[in-house]
Short mmCIF file of C-alpha atoms and ligand atoms in Angstrom, two decimals:
data_model
loop_
_atom_site.label_atom_id
_atom_site.label_comp_id
_atom_site.label_asym_id
_atom_site.label_seq_id
_atom_site.Cartn_x
_atom_site.Cartn_y
_atom_site.Cartn_z
CA MET K 1 18.83 -90.65 65.07
CA ALA K 2 15.42 -90.29 63.22
CA HIS K 3 13.24 -93.27 62.76
CA PRO K 4 13.04 -94.85 59.26
CA LEU K 5 10.03 -94.34 57.11
CA TYR K 6 8.14 -97.25 55.17
CA LEU K 7 5.71 -95.69 52.73
CA THR K 8 3.24 -97.58 50.80
CA THR K 9 0.80 -96.79 47.84
CA PRO K 10 -2.13 -99.40 47.29
CA LEU K 11 -1.35 -102.17 44.83
CA TYR K 12 -3.31 -101.06 41.61
CA TYR K 13 -5.53 -103.55 39.79
CA VAL K 14 -3.21 -104.60 36.83
CA ASN K 15 -6.11 -104.49 34.33
CA ASP K 16 -6.64 -100.88 34.61
CA THR K 17 -5.00 -98.21 32.51
CA PRO K 18 -2.94 -96.03 34.87
CA HIS K 19 -5.17 -92.91 35.32
CA ILE K 20 -5.12 -89.74 37.53
CA GLY K 21 -6.34 -91.55 40.73
CA HIS K 22 -3.24 -93.93 40.47
CA ALA K 23 -0.73 -91.31 39.53
CA TYR K 24 -1.94 -89.09 42.45
CA THR K 25 -1.34 -91.55 45.19
CA THR K 26 1.80 -92.51 43.65
CA LEU K 27 3.17 -89.12 43.11
CA ALA K 28 2.23 -88.03 46.61
CA ALA K 29 4.13 -90.86 48.05
CA ASP K 30 7.07 -90.06 45.77
CA ILE K 31 7.43 -86.51 46.92
CA LEU K 32 7.10 -87.42 50.61
CA CYS K 33 9.77 -90.04 50.19
CA ARG K 34 12.03 -87.52 48.39
CA TYR K 35 11.52 -85.03 51.20
CA HIS K 36 12.51 -87.45 53.90
CA ARG K 37 15.61 -88.48 51.87
CA LEU K 38 16.59 -84.97 51.68
CA TRP K 39 16.87 -84.65 55.54
CA GLY K 40 18.60 -88.17 55.77
CA THR K 41 15.57 -90.29 56.81
CA GLU K 42 16.02 -93.84 55.74
CA VAL K 43 13.27 -94.57 53.43
CA TYR K 44 11.68 -97.56 51.73
CA PHE K 45 8.91 -96.71 49.07
CA LEU K 46 6.79 -99.58 48.02
CA THR K 47 4.23 -99.61 44.98
CA GLY K 48 2.96 -102.45 42.74
CA ILE K 49 0.02 -104.08 41.32
CA ASP K 50 -2.75 -106.29 42.54
CA GLU K 51 -3.23 -109.18 39.89
CA HIS K 52 -5.48 -111.81 40.96
CA GLY K 53 -9.40 -111.88 40.66
CA GLN K 54 -12.21 -112.34 38.34
CA LYS K 55 -11.76 -109.34 36.42
CA VAL K 56 -8.13 -110.11 35.33
CA GLU K 57 -8.98 -113.76 34.59
CA LYS K 58 -11.82 -112.59 32.32
CA ALA K 59 -9.73 -110.09 30.39
CA ALA K 60 -7.04 -112.66 29.83
CA LYS K 61 -9.60 -115.12 28.53
CA ALA K 62 -11.02 -112.55 26.14
CA GLN K 63 -7.62 -112.01 24.59
CA GLY K 64 -6.87 -115.96 24.69
CA LYS K 65 -4.04 -115.35 26.96
CA ASP K 66 -2.66 -117.11 30.02
CA PRO K 67 -3.55 -114.82 33.01
CA GLN K 68 0.36 -114.61 34.16
CA ALA K 69 1.12 -113.60 30.54
CA HIS K 70 -1.55 -111.04 30.57
CA CYS K 71 -0.40 -109.50 33.96
CA ASP K 72 3.06 -109.45 32.60
CA ASP K 73 2.22 -107.45 29.83
CA MET K 74 -0.18 -105.15 31.60
CA SER K 75 2.33 -104.68 34.38
CA LEU K 76 4.54 -102.64 31.94
CA ASN K 77 1.85 -99.92 31.66
CA PHE K 78 2.36 -99.28 35.36
CA VAL K 79 6.34 -99.44 35.23
CA ASN K 80 6.43 -97.05 32.14
CA ILE K 81 4.15 -94.44 33.51
CA TRP K 82 6.14 -94.28 36.85
CA ASN K 83 9.22 -94.11 34.81
CA GLU K 84 7.82 -91.25 32.88
CA LEU K 85 6.64 -89.50 35.91
CA ASN K 86 10.02 -89.83 37.71
CA ILE K 87 8.70 -91.97 40.67
CA ALA K 88 11.63 -93.32 42.63
CA TYR K 89 10.30 -96.40 44.21
CA ASP K 90 12.38 -98.99 46.06
CA VAL K 91 10.08 -101.96 45.20
CA PHE K 92 7.38 -102.74 42.70
CA TYR K 93 5.41 -105.42 44.32
CA ARG K 94 3.57 -108.13 42.27
CA THR K 95 0.96 -110.34 44.18
CA SER K 96 1.62 -113.14 41.40
CA ASP K 97 5.16 -113.60 42.74
CA PRO K 98 5.68 -117.11 44.26
CA ALA K 99 7.34 -115.36 47.51
CA HIS K 100 3.98 -113.55 47.99
CA HIS K 101 1.93 -116.77 47.63
CA ARG K 102 3.90 -118.42 50.31
CA VAL K 103 3.21 -115.69 52.83
CA VAL K 104 -0.64 -115.56 52.00
CA GLN K 105 -0.71 -119.42 52.39
CA GLU K 106 1.11 -119.19 55.57
CA ALA K 107 -1.39 -116.55 56.89
CA LEU K 108 -4.13 -118.79 56.00
CA SER K 109 -2.66 -121.72 57.68
CA GLN K 110 -2.02 -119.85 60.74
CA LEU K 111 -5.58 -118.61 60.98
CA HIS K 112 -6.90 -121.64 60.25
CA ALA K 113 -4.85 -123.47 62.89
CA ARG K 114 -6.31 -120.94 65.51
CA GLU K 115 -9.90 -121.69 64.45
CA LEU K 116 -10.28 -118.21 63.08
CA ILE K 117 -11.43 -119.53 59.60
CA TYR K 118 -14.68 -121.52 59.16
CA LYS K 119 -16.55 -122.93 56.27
CA GLN K 120 -20.28 -121.83 55.59
CA SER K 121 -22.66 -121.47 52.81
CA TYR K 122 -23.34 -117.94 51.91
CA GLU K 123 -25.54 -115.80 49.81
CA GLY K 124 -24.71 -112.40 48.93
CA TRP K 125 -24.38 -109.61 46.31
CA TYR K 126 -21.16 -109.52 44.69
CA ALA K 127 -19.72 -106.19 42.99
CA GLU K 128 -17.28 -107.60 40.47
CA SER K 129 -15.63 -104.29 39.66
CA GLU K 130 -14.76 -103.82 43.39
CA GLU K 131 -14.20 -107.60 44.22
CA ILE K 132 -16.18 -107.01 47.10
CA PHE K 133 -19.37 -108.99 48.63
CA TYR K 134 -22.15 -106.97 50.08
CA ALA K 135 -25.11 -107.96 52.33
CA GLU K 136 -28.70 -107.20 50.90
CA LYS K 137 -29.04 -104.41 53.77
CA ASP K 138 -25.76 -102.58 52.48
CA LEU K 139 -27.20 -102.16 48.93
CA VAL K 140 -28.24 -98.58 47.75
CA ASP K 141 -30.72 -98.69 45.10
CA GLY K 142 -29.88 -102.10 44.23
CA LYS K 143 -26.12 -101.21 43.75
CA SER K 144 -23.03 -101.16 46.00
CA PRO K 145 -22.62 -98.23 48.45
CA SER K 146 -20.21 -96.72 45.85
CA GLY K 147 -22.66 -97.32 42.94
CA SER K 148 -21.11 -100.58 41.33
CA GLU K 149 -23.40 -103.25 39.58
CA VAL K 150 -23.98 -106.22 41.83
CA LYS K 151 -25.16 -109.64 41.21
CA LYS K 152 -26.51 -112.41 43.61
CA VAL K 153 -24.19 -115.09 44.37
CA SER K 154 -24.78 -118.15 46.62
CA GLU K 155 -22.16 -120.46 47.26
CA THR K 156 -20.12 -122.20 50.18
CA ASN K 157 -16.96 -120.33 51.13
CA TYR K 158 -14.30 -119.78 54.00
CA PHE K 159 -14.85 -117.06 56.36
CA PHE K 160 -12.48 -115.00 58.61
CA LYS K 161 -13.76 -114.36 62.15
CA MET K 162 -13.28 -110.57 61.62
CA SER K 163 -16.04 -110.02 64.19
CA ALA K 164 -14.01 -111.37 67.03
CA PHE K 165 -11.73 -108.34 66.77
CA GLN K 166 -14.19 -105.56 66.59
CA ALA K 167 -13.71 -104.23 70.05
CA ARG K 168 -9.85 -104.64 69.95
CA LEU K 169 -9.88 -102.56 66.66
CA ILE K 170 -11.98 -99.89 68.29
CA ALA K 171 -9.65 -99.81 71.31
CA HIS K 172 -6.62 -99.52 68.86
CA ILE K 173 -7.99 -96.68 66.95
CA GLU K 174 -9.23 -94.73 69.98
CA ALA K 175 -5.69 -95.26 71.79
CA HIS K 176 -3.63 -94.18 68.50
CA PRO K 177 -5.05 -91.06 67.25
CA ASP K 178 -2.56 -91.04 64.38
CA TYR K 179 -3.49 -94.60 63.31
CA ILE K 180 -6.18 -93.32 60.92
CA GLN K 181 -5.89 -90.06 59.16
CA PRO K 182 -7.13 -87.47 58.65
CA LYS K 183 -9.29 -87.15 61.77
CA SER K 184 -12.40 -86.94 59.74
CA LYS K 185 -11.66 -90.47 58.33
CA LYS K 186 -10.80 -91.87 61.79
CA ASN K 187 -14.33 -90.82 62.91
CA GLU K 188 -15.83 -92.36 59.68
CA VAL K 189 -14.24 -95.75 60.68
CA LEU K 190 -15.32 -95.54 64.08
CA GLY K 191 -18.90 -94.81 63.07
CA PHE K 192 -18.86 -97.79 60.72
CA LEU K 193 -17.65 -99.79 63.70
CA LYS K 194 -20.56 -98.93 65.81
CA ARG K 195 -22.62 -101.48 63.90
CA PRO K 196 -21.78 -105.09 64.58
CA LEU K 197 -18.74 -106.19 62.35
CA GLN K 198 -19.52 -109.17 59.96
CA ASP K 199 -17.04 -112.03 59.28
CA LEU K 200 -15.11 -111.72 56.09
CA CYS K 201 -15.64 -114.10 53.18
CA ILE K 202 -12.06 -115.02 52.22
CA SER K 203 -12.30 -117.69 49.59
CA ARG K 204 -13.63 -118.20 45.94
CA PRO K 205 -14.50 -121.69 44.61
CA LYS K 206 -11.94 -122.65 42.01
CA ALA K 207 -14.98 -123.51 39.82
CA ARG K 208 -15.78 -119.86 39.55
CA LEU K 209 -12.39 -118.27 39.79
CA ALA K 210 -9.06 -120.11 39.21
CA TRP K 211 -6.72 -116.99 38.98
CA GLY K 212 -5.74 -116.83 42.65
CA ILE K 213 -3.78 -118.06 45.58
CA GLU K 214 -4.87 -121.64 46.44
CA ILE K 215 -6.27 -121.96 49.76
CA PRO K 216 -3.77 -124.44 51.53
CA PHE K 217 -6.29 -126.42 53.47
CA ASP K 218 -8.76 -126.73 50.47
CA ARG K 219 -7.53 -127.05 47.05
CA ASP K 220 -10.88 -126.32 45.52
CA TYR K 221 -10.62 -122.62 46.55
CA VAL K 222 -8.47 -119.61 46.00
CA THR K 223 -8.04 -116.61 48.24
CA TYR K 224 -10.29 -113.51 47.96
CA VAL K 225 -8.29 -110.81 46.26
CA TRP K 226 -8.45 -108.27 49.08
CA PHE K 227 -7.20 -110.79 51.82
CA ASP K 228 -4.18 -111.72 49.22
CA ALA K 229 -3.31 -108.18 48.50
CA LEU K 230 -3.28 -106.65 51.87
CA LEU K 231 -0.66 -109.06 52.98
CA ASN K 232 1.72 -107.40 50.36
CA TYR K 233 2.60 -104.58 52.77
CA ALA K 234 3.94 -106.72 55.48
CA ALA K 235 5.36 -109.64 53.01
CA ALA K 236 7.41 -107.10 51.32
CA VAL K 237 9.42 -106.23 54.49
CA GLY K 238 9.85 -109.91 55.54
CA LEU K 239 6.64 -111.10 57.19
CA PHE K 240 7.06 -114.96 58.05
CA ASP K 241 10.48 -114.97 56.70
CA THR K 242 12.90 -116.14 59.33
CA GLN K 243 15.77 -114.89 57.33
CA ARG K 244 14.37 -111.22 57.45
CA GLU K 245 13.12 -110.71 61.10
CA ASP K 246 15.56 -107.71 61.53
CA THR K 247 14.19 -106.20 58.18
CA LEU K 248 10.63 -106.52 59.38
CA ALA K 249 11.50 -105.12 62.93
CA LYS K 250 13.06 -102.10 61.27
CA TRP K 251 10.48 -101.04 58.86
CA TRP K 252 7.13 -102.52 59.85
CA PRO K 253 6.59 -100.20 63.08
CA HIS K 254 7.02 -97.15 60.59
CA ALA K 255 4.83 -98.42 58.04
CA VAL K 256 2.61 -95.60 56.52
CA HIS K 257 -0.13 -96.67 54.01
CA LEU K 258 -1.38 -93.90 51.62
CA ILE K 259 -4.65 -95.08 50.12
CA GLY K 260 -7.90 -93.35 48.34
CA LYS K 261 -10.78 -92.81 50.72
CA ASP K 262 -12.78 -95.23 48.71
CA ILE K 263 -10.62 -98.04 49.95
CA LEU K 264 -10.49 -96.98 53.73
CA THR K 265 -12.66 -99.93 55.14
CA THR K 266 -10.64 -102.67 53.47
CA HIS K 267 -7.37 -101.01 55.03
CA ALA K 268 -8.76 -99.82 58.50
CA VAL K 269 -10.89 -103.03 59.21
CA TYR K 270 -9.85 -105.81 57.16
CA TRP K 271 -6.22 -105.34 57.25
CA SER K 272 -5.96 -104.24 60.93
CA THR K 273 -8.02 -107.27 62.03
CA MET K 274 -6.08 -109.61 59.80
CA LEU K 275 -2.85 -108.49 61.57
CA MET K 276 -4.45 -108.57 64.95
CA ALA K 277 -5.58 -112.40 64.17
CA LEU K 278 -2.09 -112.99 62.86
CA GLU K 279 -0.62 -111.65 66.31
CA GLN K 280 1.37 -108.94 64.24
CA PRO K 281 1.67 -105.34 65.32
CA LEU K 282 -0.32 -102.86 63.15
CA PRO K 283 1.15 -100.30 60.83
CA LYS K 284 1.85 -96.77 62.13
CA THR K 285 -0.71 -94.93 60.05
CA ILE K 286 -3.30 -95.35 57.36
CA PHE K 287 -3.95 -92.13 55.58
CA ALA K 288 -6.62 -91.80 53.24
CA HIS K 289 -6.53 -88.90 50.62
CA GLY K 290 -9.30 -87.32 48.78
CA TRP K 291 -10.33 -87.59 45.26
CA TRP K 292 -9.85 -85.47 42.20
CA LEU K 293 -13.16 -84.29 40.85
CA THR K 294 -14.47 -83.34 37.45
CA SER K 295 -15.67 -79.83 37.08
CA ASP K 296 -19.01 -81.10 37.79
CA ASN K 297 -17.72 -82.18 41.29
CA GLU K 298 -17.99 -85.92 40.33
CA LYS K 299 -15.05 -88.29 41.15
CA MET K 300 -12.90 -88.63 38.08
CA SER K 301 -13.23 -92.31 36.84
CA LYS K 302 -13.02 -94.38 33.90
CA SER K 303 -16.70 -95.37 34.05
CA LYS K 304 -17.81 -91.75 33.84
CA GLY K 305 -15.57 -91.43 30.71
CA SER K 306 -13.75 -88.60 32.46
CA VAL K 307 -10.45 -90.12 33.26
CA VAL K 308 -7.47 -87.66 32.29
CA LYS K 309 -4.62 -89.70 31.46
CA PRO K 310 -1.71 -88.15 33.43
CA LEU K 311 0.35 -88.55 30.17
CA ASP K 312 -2.06 -86.17 28.49
CA MET K 313 -1.63 -83.25 30.90
CA LYS K 314 2.10 -84.22 30.97
CA ASP K 315 2.41 -83.28 27.34
CA THR K 316 0.88 -79.71 27.99
CA VAL K 317 2.54 -78.71 31.05
CA GLY K 318 5.52 -81.11 31.29
CA VAL K 319 5.84 -83.80 34.04
CA GLU K 320 7.12 -81.41 36.56
CA GLY K 321 4.15 -79.11 35.87
CA LEU K 322 1.77 -82.05 36.67
CA ARG K 323 3.78 -83.01 39.63
CA TYR K 324 3.41 -79.58 41.22
CA PHE K 325 -0.27 -79.09 40.32
CA LEU K 326 -1.01 -82.40 42.04
CA THR K 327 0.77 -81.55 45.15
CA ARG K 328 -0.29 -77.87 45.48
CA ASP K 329 -3.89 -77.93 44.32
CA ILE K 330 -5.29 -80.38 46.73
CA ARG K 331 -5.12 -80.59 50.61
CA PHE K 332 -3.89 -83.99 51.33
CA GLY K 333 -7.18 -85.68 52.70
CA SER K 334 -9.61 -83.37 50.88
CA ASP K 335 -10.95 -83.32 47.41
CA ALA K 336 -10.35 -80.96 44.66
CA GLN K 337 -11.12 -80.43 41.13
CA PHE K 338 -8.84 -81.17 38.24
CA SER K 339 -9.17 -79.61 34.86
CA ALA K 340 -6.65 -78.45 32.07
CA GLU K 341 -7.54 -74.98 32.78
CA LEU K 342 -6.72 -75.46 36.56
CA VAL K 343 -3.52 -77.06 35.88
CA ILE K 344 -2.51 -74.39 33.23
CA ASN K 345 -3.45 -71.53 35.55
CA ARG K 346 -1.53 -73.09 38.56
CA VAL K 347 1.63 -73.75 36.32
CA ASN K 348 1.56 -70.19 34.95
CA THR K 349 0.94 -68.38 38.08
CA ASP K 350 3.43 -70.25 40.41
CA LEU K 351 6.15 -71.72 38.12
CA ALA K 352 6.30 -69.55 35.15
CA ASN K 353 5.31 -66.04 36.90
CA ASN K 354 6.57 -66.39 40.59
CA LEU K 355 9.50 -68.73 40.45
CA GLY K 356 10.47 -68.50 36.74
CA ASN K 357 10.30 -64.75 36.62
CA LEU K 358 12.21 -64.21 39.63
CA LEU K 359 15.01 -66.41 38.37
CA ASN K 360 15.17 -64.75 34.82
CA ARG K 361 14.89 -61.22 36.28
CA SER K 362 17.71 -61.83 38.86
CA THR K 363 19.96 -63.80 36.69
CA GLY K 364 19.58 -61.41 33.76
CA LEU K 365 20.22 -58.35 35.99
CA VAL K 366 23.36 -60.08 37.39
CA GLU K 367 24.54 -60.90 33.86
CA LYS K 368 23.71 -57.36 32.74
CA TYR K 369 25.41 -55.33 35.57
CA PHE K 370 27.74 -57.66 37.15
CA ALA K 371 29.13 -59.75 33.99
CA GLY K 372 27.49 -62.87 35.49
CA ALA K 373 29.51 -62.70 38.75
CA CYS K 374 27.67 -63.13 42.17
CA PRO K 375 27.57 -59.79 43.70
CA ALA K 376 28.30 -58.89 47.36
CA PHE K 377 25.87 -58.11 50.15
CA LEU K 378 26.26 -54.40 51.56
CA ALA K 379 27.66 -54.10 55.13
CA THR K 380 24.29 -52.62 56.22
CA SER K 381 20.82 -53.80 55.60
CA LEU K 382 18.27 -52.41 53.22
CA GLU K 383 14.46 -52.09 53.81
CA MET K 384 12.59 -55.32 53.86
CA ASP K 385 15.85 -57.33 54.37
CA ASP K 386 14.61 -58.68 57.65
CA GLN K 387 11.32 -59.74 56.57
CA LEU K 388 12.93 -61.53 53.38
CA ASN K 389 15.58 -63.18 55.63
CA GLN K 390 13.27 -64.39 58.32
CA ALA K 391 11.17 -65.96 55.74
CA VAL K 392 14.02 -67.57 53.92
CA ARG K 393 16.02 -68.73 56.94
CA THR K 394 12.85 -70.26 58.85
CA LEU K 395 11.85 -71.88 55.70
CA PRO K 396 13.49 -75.35 55.78
CA ALA K 397 12.30 -76.06 59.19
CA ARG K 398 8.67 -74.99 58.23
CA VAL K 399 8.78 -77.18 55.36
CA LYS K 400 10.21 -80.19 57.27
CA LYS K 401 7.27 -79.83 59.92
CA HIS K 402 4.59 -79.92 57.08
CA ILE K 403 5.83 -82.83 55.37
CA GLU K 404 6.22 -84.65 58.82
CA GLN K 405 2.65 -84.11 59.28
CA LEU K 406 1.54 -85.21 55.80
CA GLU K 407 0.97 -81.74 54.34
CA PRO K 408 2.66 -81.70 51.10
CA SER K 409 0.38 -79.00 49.89
CA GLU K 410 1.25 -76.49 52.63
CA ALA K 411 5.08 -77.38 52.23
CA ALA K 412 4.64 -76.28 48.53
CA GLU K 413 2.41 -73.28 49.54
CA ILE K 414 4.92 -71.75 52.10
CA ILE K 415 7.72 -72.10 49.64
CA PHE K 416 5.82 -70.02 47.10
CA GLU K 417 4.76 -67.44 49.71
CA THR K 418 8.54 -66.93 50.33
CA LEU K 419 9.09 -66.53 46.57
CA SER K 420 6.31 -63.89 46.46
CA ILE K 421 7.81 -61.96 49.15
CA CYS K 422 11.10 -62.21 47.32
CA ASN K 423 9.27 -60.73 44.28
CA GLN K 424 7.83 -57.90 46.39
CA TYR K 425 11.29 -57.29 47.72
CA VAL K 426 12.68 -56.89 44.22
CA ASP K 427 9.72 -54.79 43.06
CA HIS K 428 10.19 -52.64 46.09
CA HIS K 429 13.93 -51.93 45.29
CA ALA K 430 13.70 -52.07 41.47
CA PRO K 431 17.51 -53.16 40.91
CA TRP K 432 17.20 -52.36 37.27
CA THR K 433 16.68 -48.67 38.25
CA LEU K 434 18.96 -48.88 41.32
CA ALA K 435 21.89 -50.33 39.40
CA LYS K 436 22.17 -46.89 37.50
CA GLU K 437 22.37 -44.84 40.88
CA ASN K 438 23.96 -47.27 43.34
CA LEU K 439 25.39 -50.38 41.90
CA PRO K 440 26.52 -51.94 45.02
CA ALA K 441 22.85 -51.75 46.47
CA ALA K 442 21.45 -53.22 43.43
CA GLY K 443 24.10 -55.99 43.94
CA HIS K 444 22.85 -56.42 47.36
CA VAL K 445 19.31 -56.89 46.29
CA LEU K 446 20.08 -59.34 43.64
CA ARG K 447 22.43 -61.29 45.94
CA GLN K 448 19.37 -61.54 48.34
CA VAL K 449 17.40 -62.86 45.66
CA LEU K 450 19.95 -65.49 44.68
CA GLU K 451 20.28 -66.87 48.29
CA CYS K 452 16.42 -67.07 48.41
CA LEU K 453 16.27 -68.81 45.09
CA LEU K 454 19.14 -71.32 46.19
CA ILE K 455 17.22 -72.27 49.55
CA CYS K 456 13.72 -72.61 47.64
CA GLY K 457 15.41 -74.50 44.80
CA HIS K 458 16.70 -77.08 47.33
CA LEU K 459 13.49 -77.17 48.96
CA LEU K 460 11.47 -77.81 45.85
CA GLN K 461 13.56 -80.80 44.64
CA PRO K 462 11.26 -83.56 45.68
CA ILE K 463 8.48 -81.97 43.65
CA LEU K 464 10.38 -80.65 40.61
CA PRO K 465 13.54 -82.73 40.69
CA GLN K 466 14.79 -81.96 37.26
CA LYS K 467 13.92 -78.27 36.91
CA MET K 468 15.51 -77.67 40.33
CA ALA K 469 18.62 -79.42 39.28
CA ALA K 470 18.90 -77.00 36.48
CA LEU K 471 17.98 -74.09 38.66
CA LEU K 472 20.85 -74.89 41.15
CA ALA K 473 23.15 -75.69 38.41
CA ARG K 474 22.67 -71.92 37.13
CA LEU K 475 23.49 -70.87 40.68
CA GLY K 476 26.47 -72.90 40.53
CA GLN K 477 25.32 -75.31 43.16
CA MET K 478 26.17 -78.77 41.66
CA GLU K 479 26.47 -80.37 44.97
CA PRO K 480 23.53 -80.71 47.34
CA ILE K 481 23.74 -78.81 50.63
CA ALA K 482 23.08 -80.88 53.64
CA PHE K 483 19.63 -80.01 54.83
CA ASP K 484 20.58 -78.87 58.31
CA LEU K 485 23.06 -76.53 56.91
CA LEU K 486 20.47 -74.91 54.71
CA ALA K 487 19.46 -72.36 57.51
CA ALA K 488 22.54 -72.77 59.74
CA SER K 489 25.15 -72.06 56.98
CA TYR K 490 23.35 -69.32 55.28
CA PRO K 491 24.22 -67.43 52.99
CA HIS K 492 25.75 -70.11 50.68
CA LEU K 493 26.98 -68.38 47.44
CA LYS K 494 30.37 -66.97 47.10
CA GLU K 495 31.03 -63.32 45.84
CA GLY K 496 32.21 -63.54 42.29
CA GLN K 497 31.22 -67.03 41.48
CA ARG K 498 29.61 -67.72 38.15
CA ILE K 499 25.75 -67.29 37.78
CA GLU K 500 24.05 -68.32 34.43
CA LYS K 501 21.49 -66.46 32.78
CA GLY K 502 20.12 -69.35 30.75
CA ASP K 503 16.40 -69.86 29.07
CA ALA K 504 13.08 -69.57 30.74
CA LEU K 505 12.81 -72.57 33.14
CA PHE K 506 9.04 -72.60 32.87
CA PRO K 507 7.75 -71.08 29.64
CA ARG K 508 4.42 -69.26 30.03
CA LEU K 509 1.55 -71.62 28.53
CA GLU K 510 -1.41 -70.43 26.53
CA ALA K 511 -4.57 -70.67 28.39
CA ALA K 512 -6.71 -73.93 27.83
CA SER K 513 -8.99 -73.76 25.11
N1 LIG M 601 -6.26 -103.17 44.17
C1 LIG M 601 -6.99 -102.32 45.01
C2 LIG M 601 -5.90 -101.98 46.14
C3 LIG M 601 -5.42 -103.02 46.94
S1 LIG M 601 -4.20 -102.45 48.20
C4 LIG M 601 -3.69 -103.69 49.00
C5 LIG M 601 -7.45 -100.89 44.47
N2 LIG M 601 -6.95 -100.77 43.41
S2 LIG M 601 -7.41 -99.64 42.44
O1 LIG M 601 -6.53 -99.65 40.95
O2 LIG M 601 -8.64 -99.47 42.09
O3 LIG M 601 -6.70 -98.36 43.19
C6 LIG M 601 -7.08 -97.00 42.80
C7 LIG M 601 -6.57 -95.98 43.83
O4 LIG M 601 -6.94 -94.81 42.92
C8 LIG M 601 -7.27 -95.98 45.00
O5 LIG M 601 -6.29 -95.55 46.03
C9 LIG M 601 -8.24 -94.78 44.76
O6 LIG M 601 -8.69 -94.18 45.77
C10 LIG M 601 -7.51 -93.92 43.83
N3 LIG M 601 -8.30 -93.13 43.07
C11 LIG M 601 -9.06 -93.50 41.87
N4 LIG M 601 -9.83 -92.46 41.54
C12 LIG M 601 -9.46 -91.47 42.14
C13 LIG M 601 -9.67 -89.99 41.91
N5 LIG M 601 -10.49 -89.71 40.92
N6 LIG M 601 -9.00 -89.21 42.50
C14 LIG M 601 -7.95 -89.54 43.48
N7 LIG M 601 -7.83 -90.83 43.78
C15 LIG M 601 -8.65 -91.73 43.11
O7 LIG M 601 -8.24 -100.38 44.97
#
């Protein structure tokens, strides 16, 4: 029996308006989870929001609202967009939940009891937009390493002895090659760990910030947001809950955290050492994906005024067009450009031309020459049959392998390569002409195409759930075929069964103006 999968996205800052960065991680997670469910893996998919901190407190105050009420309102921005993008998550985690507060306070109490937390006066540079303190030496041109404004803060705070875990963390990363992925990011973290690791400031005086989780051993302080938020991943599956020990044991060893590369240190270093200090096992993998860039190769961000609202492109290419683009046009782990033109080109080339035309051409010809009844195979094979059959019958296993290696773009690519082979097969045999000379041979060609579409339609469901449900319905396939049978029980259609012609599944779009 395959092991389960616990997949998480970051908890997004509740104050933000959801943008392409949030949508990307969440969509990637959704698509990976849907693939795993397809072959029967038990999946738990967590997303949610990070609600504490100075930015949220300030925004609430500016609107004359209580922070909790502000968060409740803002959380709907995320819930709504995930609904629109058809994200099938299992849990929407909120750090303002009292159950979360209990776990964070328990973690703090344990570390305090183990003398892994101490109090000290401190002076540092604070980047409010990142909620991170920097030492003077870390600043680049008077700003944070990622370019945020910083201001000098001096105060007494609590510190977590993160430095005590440096050697163990290096050893863990080196002994578990899959812990930090992709490999380039693992090397980056090991590079960072060559310098002495500082201890981590984990409190904020209430006098400066009240909207947070109170430090259990000092009521004048609240918990630093990152220390608070990172605990969600384990809290969601039962950390420190004696009633849920089985749940934790079931999911935690299979936890995979998907994050953007800008929050790699907080996960690879803060979170890993926190777990070590709490004497808890580490998750299986932390995978840092790349960024969507503007056409000037800059990270898309609100501060640069370039954030494309996922909704905007959804209105042009449809939810599923956008889901496809975001899967196909970026190697998971690398950067890629995002523009309306690129989205439209990709949707036209792959969905309208390659897949859509193949479906329209084949179902149209079945309608015209076979009155909509699924034609029979010939007893002998035709030219290119072997090439097409080989591609189609090996496809499910190849797709599965790519998904297991966290390569959704490659999975999409090989499905569309198979559809291209199928288009070449149709062009080679020209069934529209063949039908007039040798109807059974034309029927064989069309049957090959329909069987290929059936397999590809199944394998594309995680990316294009609604469109593929429509495609499969046209092929008379209302019930899903068990994944293992896709190749093993090929072919799947029955001679004479009804094949629907229908409208274009992906209408061609006008080029971006
Ligand atoms: N609250 C923290 C995470 C805490 S996890 C315990 C946080 N939130 S965030 O709202 O800023 O997260 C934004 C996410 O979007 C990050 O994973 C970031 O990498 C991602 N992106 C933001 N802009 C992006 C692009 N232009 N492209 C791809 N993803 C990028 O950090």
